[in-house]
Coordinates of C-alpha atoms in Angstrom, one line a residue:
M1 CA -45.7 -7.6 -51.5
T2 CA -44.9 -5.1 -54.3
Q3 CA -47.1 -2.5 -52.6
D4 CA -44.8 -2.9 -49.6
Y5 CA -41.9 -2.0 -51.9
K6 CA -43.6 1.1 -53.0
H7 CA -44.3 2.1 -49.4
K8 CA -40.7 1.6 -48.4
L9 CA -39.5 3.5 -51.5
L10 CA -41.8 6.5 -50.8
N11 CA -40.6 6.6 -47.2
F12 CA -37.0 6.6 -48.4
L13 CA -37.6 9.4 -51.0
K14 CA -38.9 11.6 -48.2
E15 CA -36.0 11.0 -45.9
K16 CA -32.7 12.9 -45.7
H17 CA -30.1 11.0 -47.7
S18 CA -26.5 10.2 -47.2
K19 CA -24.1 12.5 -49.1
I20 CA -22.6 10.5 -52.0
D21 CA -19.7 11.6 -54.2
A22 CA -19.6 9.8 -57.5
V23 CA -17.2 9.9 -60.5
V24 CA -18.4 8.7 -63.9
M25 CA -16.4 7.9 -67.0
P26 CA -15.6 8.2 -69.9
D27 CA -18.1 9.1 -72.7
F28 CA -20.3 11.9 -74.0
F29 CA -22.1 11.6 -77.4
Y30 CA -23.9 14.0 -79.6
D31 CA -27.1 12.0 -80.1
R32 CA -29.7 12.4 -82.8
L33 CA -32.8 10.4 -82.1
I34 CA -34.9 9.4 -85.1
S35 CA -38.3 7.9 -84.3
I36 CA -39.4 5.8 -87.2
D37 CA -43.1 4.8 -87.3
Y38 CA -42.4 1.5 -89.0
D39 CA -41.4 -2.0 -87.8
P40 CA -38.1 -3.3 -89.2
E41 CA -39.7 -5.1 -92.2
Q42 CA -41.8 -2.1 -93.2
F43 CA -38.8 0.2 -92.9
S44 CA -36.6 -2.1 -94.9
S45 CA -39.2 -2.1 -97.6
V46 CA -39.4 1.7 -97.7
I47 CA -35.6 2.0 -97.9
T48 CA -35.4 -0.6 -100.6
D49 CA -38.0 1.3 -102.7
I50 CA -36.2 4.6 -102.3
T51 CA -32.9 3.0 -103.2
L52 CA -34.3 1.5 -106.4
R53 CA -35.5 5.0 -107.3
K54 CA -31.9 6.3 -107.0
G55 CA -32.8 8.2 -103.8
G56 CA -35.6 10.3 -102.2
S57 CA -37.0 11.6 -99.0
I58 CA -39.1 10.3 -96.2
D59 CA -41.1 13.2 -94.7
G60 CA -42.7 13.3 -91.3
V61 CA -40.0 11.6 -89.4
A62 CA -39.7 12.9 -85.9
Q63 CA -36.1 13.8 -84.9
M64 CA -34.4 15.5 -82.0
D65 CA -30.9 16.1 -80.7
I66 CA -30.4 14.9 -77.2
R67 CA -27.7 14.4 -74.6
G68 CA -25.9 11.1 -75.2
G69 CA -23.2 8.9 -73.7
N70 CA -23.6 6.6 -70.8
A71 CA -21.4 8.6 -68.5
V72 CA -23.0 12.0 -69.1
N73 CA -26.6 10.6 -69.1
T74 CA -25.8 8.9 -65.7
T75 CA -24.3 12.2 -64.5
S76 CA -27.6 14.0 -65.3
A77 CA -29.7 11.4 -63.6
L78 CA -27.5 11.3 -60.5
A79 CA -27.4 15.1 -60.2
A80 CA -31.2 15.3 -60.5
L81 CA -31.4 12.9 -57.6
G82 CA -29.1 15.1 -55.5
V83 CA -25.9 13.1 -55.8
N84 CA -22.6 15.0 -56.1
V85 CA -21.2 13.7 -59.4
T86 CA -18.2 14.6 -61.4
P87 CA -17.8 13.4 -65.0
I88 CA -14.3 12.5 -66.4
V89 CA -15.3 12.3 -70.1
C90 CA -13.7 13.2 -73.4
T91 CA -15.3 15.4 -76.1
S92 CA -14.5 18.3 -78.5
K93 CA -14.7 22.0 -77.6
L94 CA -18.2 22.1 -79.0
G95 CA -19.1 19.1 -77.0
L96 CA -18.0 20.8 -73.8
H97 CA -20.4 23.7 -74.6
Q98 CA -23.1 21.1 -75.1
I99 CA -22.3 19.4 -71.7
K100 CA -22.5 22.8 -70.0
F101 CA -25.9 23.4 -71.6
Y102 CA -27.2 20.0 -70.5
L103 CA -25.7 20.0 -67.0
G104 CA -25.4 23.7 -66.2
K105 CA -28.5 23.8 -63.9
Y106 CA -26.9 21.2 -61.6
R107 CA -23.6 23.2 -61.2
T108 CA -21.7 20.0 -62.0
D109 CA -17.9 20.2 -61.8
L110 CA -16.8 20.0 -65.5
S111 CA -13.1 20.7 -64.9
H112 CA -12.2 17.1 -65.5
V113 CA -13.6 17.0 -69.0
K114 CA -10.9 16.2 -71.6
I115 CA -10.9 18.2 -74.8
V116 CA -10.1 15.9 -77.8
K117 CA -10.0 16.4 -81.6
K118 CA -13.0 14.4 -82.6
A119 CA -16.3 14.1 -80.7
S120 CA -18.4 11.0 -80.4
L121 CA -21.6 10.9 -82.5
T122 CA -24.6 8.6 -82.5
T123 CA -27.6 8.5 -84.8
A124 CA -30.2 6.3 -83.0
L125 CA -33.0 4.8 -85.0
E126 CA -36.1 3.8 -82.9
L127 CA -38.2 1.2 -84.7
K128 CA -41.6 -0.2 -83.7
K129 CA -41.9 -3.7 -82.4
E130 CA -44.8 -5.7 -81.0
D131 CA -43.8 -5.2 -77.3
G132 CA -42.5 -1.6 -77.6
K133 CA -39.6 -0.1 -79.4
A134 CA -36.1 -1.2 -80.5
N135 CA -33.2 1.1 -81.0
I136 CA -30.4 0.7 -83.5
M137 CA -27.4 3.0 -82.8
L138 CA -25.2 4.1 -85.6
R139 CA -22.0 5.3 -83.9
D140 CA -18.9 7.2 -84.6
V141 CA -17.0 6.9 -81.4
G142 CA -14.4 9.5 -82.5
S143 CA -11.5 10.1 -80.1
L144 CA -13.2 8.0 -77.4
A145 CA -11.7 5.0 -79.2
N146 CA -8.2 6.0 -78.0
F147 CA -9.2 7.1 -74.5
G148 CA -7.2 5.3 -71.9
P149 CA -5.2 5.5 -68.7
S150 CA -2.6 7.9 -70.2
D151 CA -5.4 10.5 -70.5
L152 CA -5.9 10.6 -66.7
T153 CA -3.9 13.1 -64.5
E154 CA -3.0 12.9 -60.9
R155 CA -5.8 15.4 -60.2
D156 CA -8.2 12.9 -61.8
Y157 CA -6.8 10.1 -59.6
E158 CA -7.2 12.2 -56.5
L159 CA -10.8 12.7 -57.4
I160 CA -11.2 8.9 -58.0
E161 CA -9.5 8.0 -54.7
N162 CA -11.9 10.2 -52.7
A163 CA -15.1 9.2 -54.4
D164 CA -17.7 7.0 -52.8
Y165 CA -18.5 5.4 -56.3
V166 CA -16.3 5.2 -59.3
C167 CA -18.4 4.3 -62.3
L168 CA -17.1 3.1 -65.7
F169 CA -19.3 2.7 -68.8
N170 CA -19.1 1.9 -72.5
W171 CA -16.2 -0.5 -72.7
A172 CA -16.6 -1.1 -76.4
G173 CA -16.5 2.7 -77.1
T174 CA -13.1 2.8 -75.6
K175 CA -12.0 0.4 -78.3
K176 CA -8.3 0.4 -77.9
F177 CA -7.7 0.8 -74.2
G178 CA -11.0 0.0 -72.6
T179 CA -9.8 -3.0 -70.7
A180 CA -6.6 -1.2 -69.6
L181 CA -8.7 1.7 -68.4
A182 CA -10.9 -0.5 -66.3
E183 CA -7.9 -2.4 -64.9
N184 CA -6.1 0.9 -64.0
V185 CA -9.0 2.9 -62.6
F186 CA -10.5 0.0 -60.5
H187 CA -7.0 -1.0 -59.2
R188 CA -6.4 2.5 -58.1
V189 CA -9.8 2.6 -56.2
K190 CA -9.0 -0.7 -54.5
T191 CA -5.5 0.1 -53.5
E192 CA -5.6 3.9 -52.8
G193 CA -9.3 4.8 -52.7
K194 CA -12.3 4.4 -50.3
G195 CA -15.3 3.8 -52.6
K196 CA -17.1 1.1 -54.5
T197 CA -16.5 0.3 -58.2
Y198 CA -19.5 0.2 -60.6
Y199 CA -19.2 -1.2 -64.1
D200 CA -21.7 -1.2 -66.9
T201 CA -19.8 -2.1 -70.1
A202 CA -22.8 -1.5 -72.3
D203 CA -23.1 -3.6 -75.5
P204 CA -19.7 -5.3 -75.8
T205 CA -20.2 -6.9 -79.2
P206 CA -18.7 -4.0 -81.3
N207 CA -15.4 -5.0 -79.7
K208 CA -16.2 -8.7 -79.5
D209 CA -12.7 -9.9 -80.3
K210 CA -11.5 -8.4 -77.0
I211 CA -14.3 -9.8 -74.8
P212 CA -12.2 -12.8 -73.6
E213 CA -9.4 -10.3 -72.5
L214 CA -12.0 -8.2 -70.6
M215 CA -13.4 -11.3 -68.9
R216 CA -9.9 -12.5 -67.8
D217 CA -8.3 -9.2 -66.8
V218 CA -11.3 -7.3 -65.3
L219 CA -14.6 -9.2 -64.9
K220 CA -13.1 -12.2 -63.2
T221 CA -11.1 -10.1 -60.7
S222 CA -12.1 -8.7 -57.4
R223 CA -11.8 -5.1 -58.6
I224 CA -15.5 -4.8 -59.4
D225 CA -18.1 -4.4 -56.7
V226 CA -21.2 -4.1 -58.9
L227 CA -21.6 -5.3 -62.5
S228 CA -24.7 -3.8 -64.1
L229 CA -26.1 -5.5 -67.3
N230 CA -29.1 -5.8 -69.5
E231 CA -30.4 -9.2 -70.9
N232 CA -28.1 -9.2 -74.0
E233 CA -25.0 -8.3 -72.1
A234 CA -25.7 -10.9 -69.4
I235 CA -26.2 -13.6 -72.0
C236 CA -23.1 -12.6 -73.9
Y237 CA -20.8 -12.8 -70.9
A238 CA -22.4 -15.9 -69.4
G239 CA -22.0 -17.6 -72.7
I240 CA -18.3 -17.4 -72.3
L241 CA -18.5 -19.1 -68.9
S242 CA -21.2 -21.7 -69.7
G243 CA -22.0 -23.5 -72.9
E244 CA -25.5 -24.2 -71.6
I245 CA -26.4 -20.6 -71.9
L246 CA -25.9 -20.5 -75.7
G247 CA -27.4 -23.9 -76.0
N248 CA -30.6 -22.8 -74.3
Q249 CA -31.2 -19.7 -76.4
K250 CA -33.8 -21.5 -78.5
N251 CA -35.4 -23.5 -75.6
K252 CA -36.1 -20.8 -73.1
R253 CA -37.9 -17.5 -73.0
F254 CA -35.5 -14.5 -73.3
D255 CA -36.2 -13.2 -69.8
E256 CA -35.8 -16.7 -68.3
L257 CA -32.5 -17.1 -70.2
A258 CA -31.4 -13.7 -68.8
I259 CA -32.0 -14.8 -65.2
E260 CA -30.1 -18.1 -65.9
A261 CA -27.2 -16.0 -67.4
A262 CA -27.1 -13.7 -64.3
R263 CA -26.9 -16.8 -62.1
V264 CA -23.9 -18.1 -64.0
L265 CA -22.2 -14.7 -63.7
A266 CA -22.9 -14.5 -60.0
K267 CA -21.5 -18.0 -59.5
N268 CA -18.3 -17.4 -61.4
L269 CA -17.5 -13.7 -60.8
P270 CA -16.8 -11.9 -57.6
A271 CA -19.0 -8.9 -58.3
R272 CA -22.7 -8.5 -57.4
I273 CA -24.7 -8.9 -60.6
D274 CA -27.4 -6.3 -61.2
L275 CA -29.7 -7.1 -64.1
H276 CA -32.2 -4.6 -65.6
T277 CA -34.8 -5.5 -68.2
T278 CA -38.0 -4.1 -69.5
V279 CA -40.2 -6.2 -67.3
F280 CA -38.1 -6.8 -64.2
S281 CA -34.8 -6.0 -62.5
A282 CA -32.8 -8.4 -60.3
T283 CA -29.8 -8.6 -58.1
F284 CA -27.7 -11.8 -57.7
T285 CA -24.8 -12.9 -55.4
K286 CA -23.5 -16.3 -54.7
K287 CA -26.0 -16.6 -51.8
T288 CA -29.0 -14.4 -52.7
E289 CA -31.4 -13.5 -55.5
V290 CA -34.0 -10.8 -55.6
V291 CA -36.3 -10.1 -58.5
V292 CA -38.6 -7.0 -58.6
P293 CA -41.1 -6.0 -61.4
T294 CA -40.7 -2.8 -63.3
F295 CA -43.4 -0.1 -63.5
K296 CA -46.2 -0.2 -66.1
I297 CA -45.7 2.7 -68.5
K298 CA -46.0 3.9 -72.0
A299 CA -42.4 4.1 -73.1
L300 CA -41.8 7.2 -75.3
R301 CA -38.2 6.4 -76.1
A302 CA -35.9 3.3 -76.3
T303 CA -32.5 4.9 -75.3
G304 CA -31.1 6.0 -72.0
A305 CA -33.1 3.6 -69.8
G306 CA -30.1 1.8 -68.5
D307 CA -28.3 5.1 -67.5
A308 CA -31.3 6.3 -65.5
W309 CA -31.6 2.8 -63.9
N310 CA -27.9 2.9 -62.9
A311 CA -28.4 6.3 -61.2
G312 CA -31.3 5.0 -59.1
N313 CA -29.3 1.8 -58.3
I314 CA -26.3 3.9 -57.1
L315 CA -28.5 6.2 -55.0
G316 CA -30.1 3.2 -53.3
D317 CA -26.9 1.3 -52.8
G318 CA -25.2 4.4 -51.4
N319 CA -27.9 4.8 -48.8
G320 CA -27.9 1.1 -47.7
V321 CA -31.5 0.4 -48.5
S322 CA -32.7 -3.2 -49.0
D323 CA -32.2 -4.9 -52.3
E324 CA -36.0 -4.8 -53.0
C325 CA -36.1 -1.0 -52.3
R326 CA -33.0 -0.4 -54.3
L327 CA -34.3 -2.2 -57.4
T328 CA -37.7 -0.6 -57.1
L329 CA -35.9 2.8 -56.9
A330 CA -33.8 2.1 -60.0
N331 CA -36.9 0.8 -61.9
A332 CA -38.8 4.0 -60.9
V333 CA -36.0 6.4 -62.1
S334 CA -35.8 4.5 -65.4
A335 CA -39.6 4.4 -65.9
Y336 CA -40.0 8.1 -65.1
Y337 CA -37.4 9.0 -67.7
L338 CA -38.8 6.7 -70.4
S339 CA -42.3 8.0 -70.0
N340 CA -41.5 11.7 -69.5
L341 CA -42.6 13.8 -72.5
D342 CA -39.4 15.8 -72.4
G343 CA -37.0 13.0 -71.6
V344 CA -35.8 14.6 -68.3
H345 CA -34.5 12.9 -65.2
P346 CA -36.6 13.1 -62.0
T347 CA -35.8 14.9 -58.8
R348 CA -36.6 12.9 -55.7
R349 CA -39.8 14.9 -55.2
K350 CA -41.0 14.3 -58.7
L351 CA -40.1 10.6 -58.5
A352 CA -42.1 10.2 -55.3
K353 CA -45.2 11.6 -57.1
F354 CA -44.6 9.3 -60.0
V355 CA -44.3 6.2 -57.8
E356 CA -47.5 7.1 -55.9
N357 CA -49.4 7.2 -59.2
S358 CA -47.9 4.2 -61.0
A359 CA -48.6 0.5 -61.0
F360 CA -46.2 -2.5 -61.4
N361 CA -46.0 -4.7 -64.5
T362 CA -48.0 -7.9 -63.9
H363 CA -45.8 -10.0 -66.2
S364 CA -44.1 -12.8 -64.3
V365 CA -40.9 -14.7 -64.8
G366 CA -41.5 -18.3 -63.8
S367 CA -41.8 -18.4 -60.0
F368 CA -39.3 -15.6 -59.4
W369 CA -41.6 -12.6 -59.0
A370 CA -40.4 -10.3 -56.2
K371 CA -38.7 -13.2 -54.6
S372 CA -35.7 -13.4 -52.2
F373 CA -33.7 -16.4 -51.5

């Protein structure tokens, strides 16, 4: 069955696609990625030893500066796939120059970028683990913390109203006004616009005290068409709606718990629930479930996978492909990015070549593999 998904995806990638106009908000980060060749226990031991010596260096640590922020990363991935995408993000003057450097080849409209006093910065530590890599992000969100509805102009809203997709990311980063921003923007789309609303809050726990407010004022409303999450986010939100989720954390495998959490969300929230994990992705509504395996790759990085996945998901959704094809597409975009030596996003042509030469993960999740209900 999975080979059929590959065949349909390859046919789709070779077809002429519908024109899609997308708006993405609100973050751009300067990211420094530090690849640490230790597992957490080993790294902790090394740090402790250096601290006891009153300081010192660790040489041979691979580092690189990369494009960061959910919105700008998704912009890059969408643009590479041929989607017309406009970012409404905030950054410093230097940050704008960096965005131009990263997105210049796509001729992206950057006239909606907001210049603020303090840029957003992340130092991402990638540590080894048995099943791949784990990333720990040390963030200074800067002026993003204060970004809210008052930063948007009528020109921004005109763009939002005419977009086919309006995508919001990084709720916790917009620490003070994130819920209000989502309420305002998605309300405008639903009352004055024509497009779909797409929400990926990213990790909400840095702003955990406000999660109940987000749930009440945004997630439980009909303003969201698609809610995109990873395992941790799904379990976090479902735990608010069902005590069984938290109670089963020790009794179930993590991937099985994530599926159970996504079902709880689909049952209780109006939005379609799209779940992406390292071994499968899935889509849930009140009536349907579809689960598709990811591609088998050697992951060269642990950050940015969700942003690439969202871009493929949006492209597939915007062209009305089947759930199976859409999820396979999203998985392919993410896998290409994670396994690419330079960490670049694929064009449709390069993605087709990747899919032709790639195999699916054989890991299964109970009886759900590639299954529709």
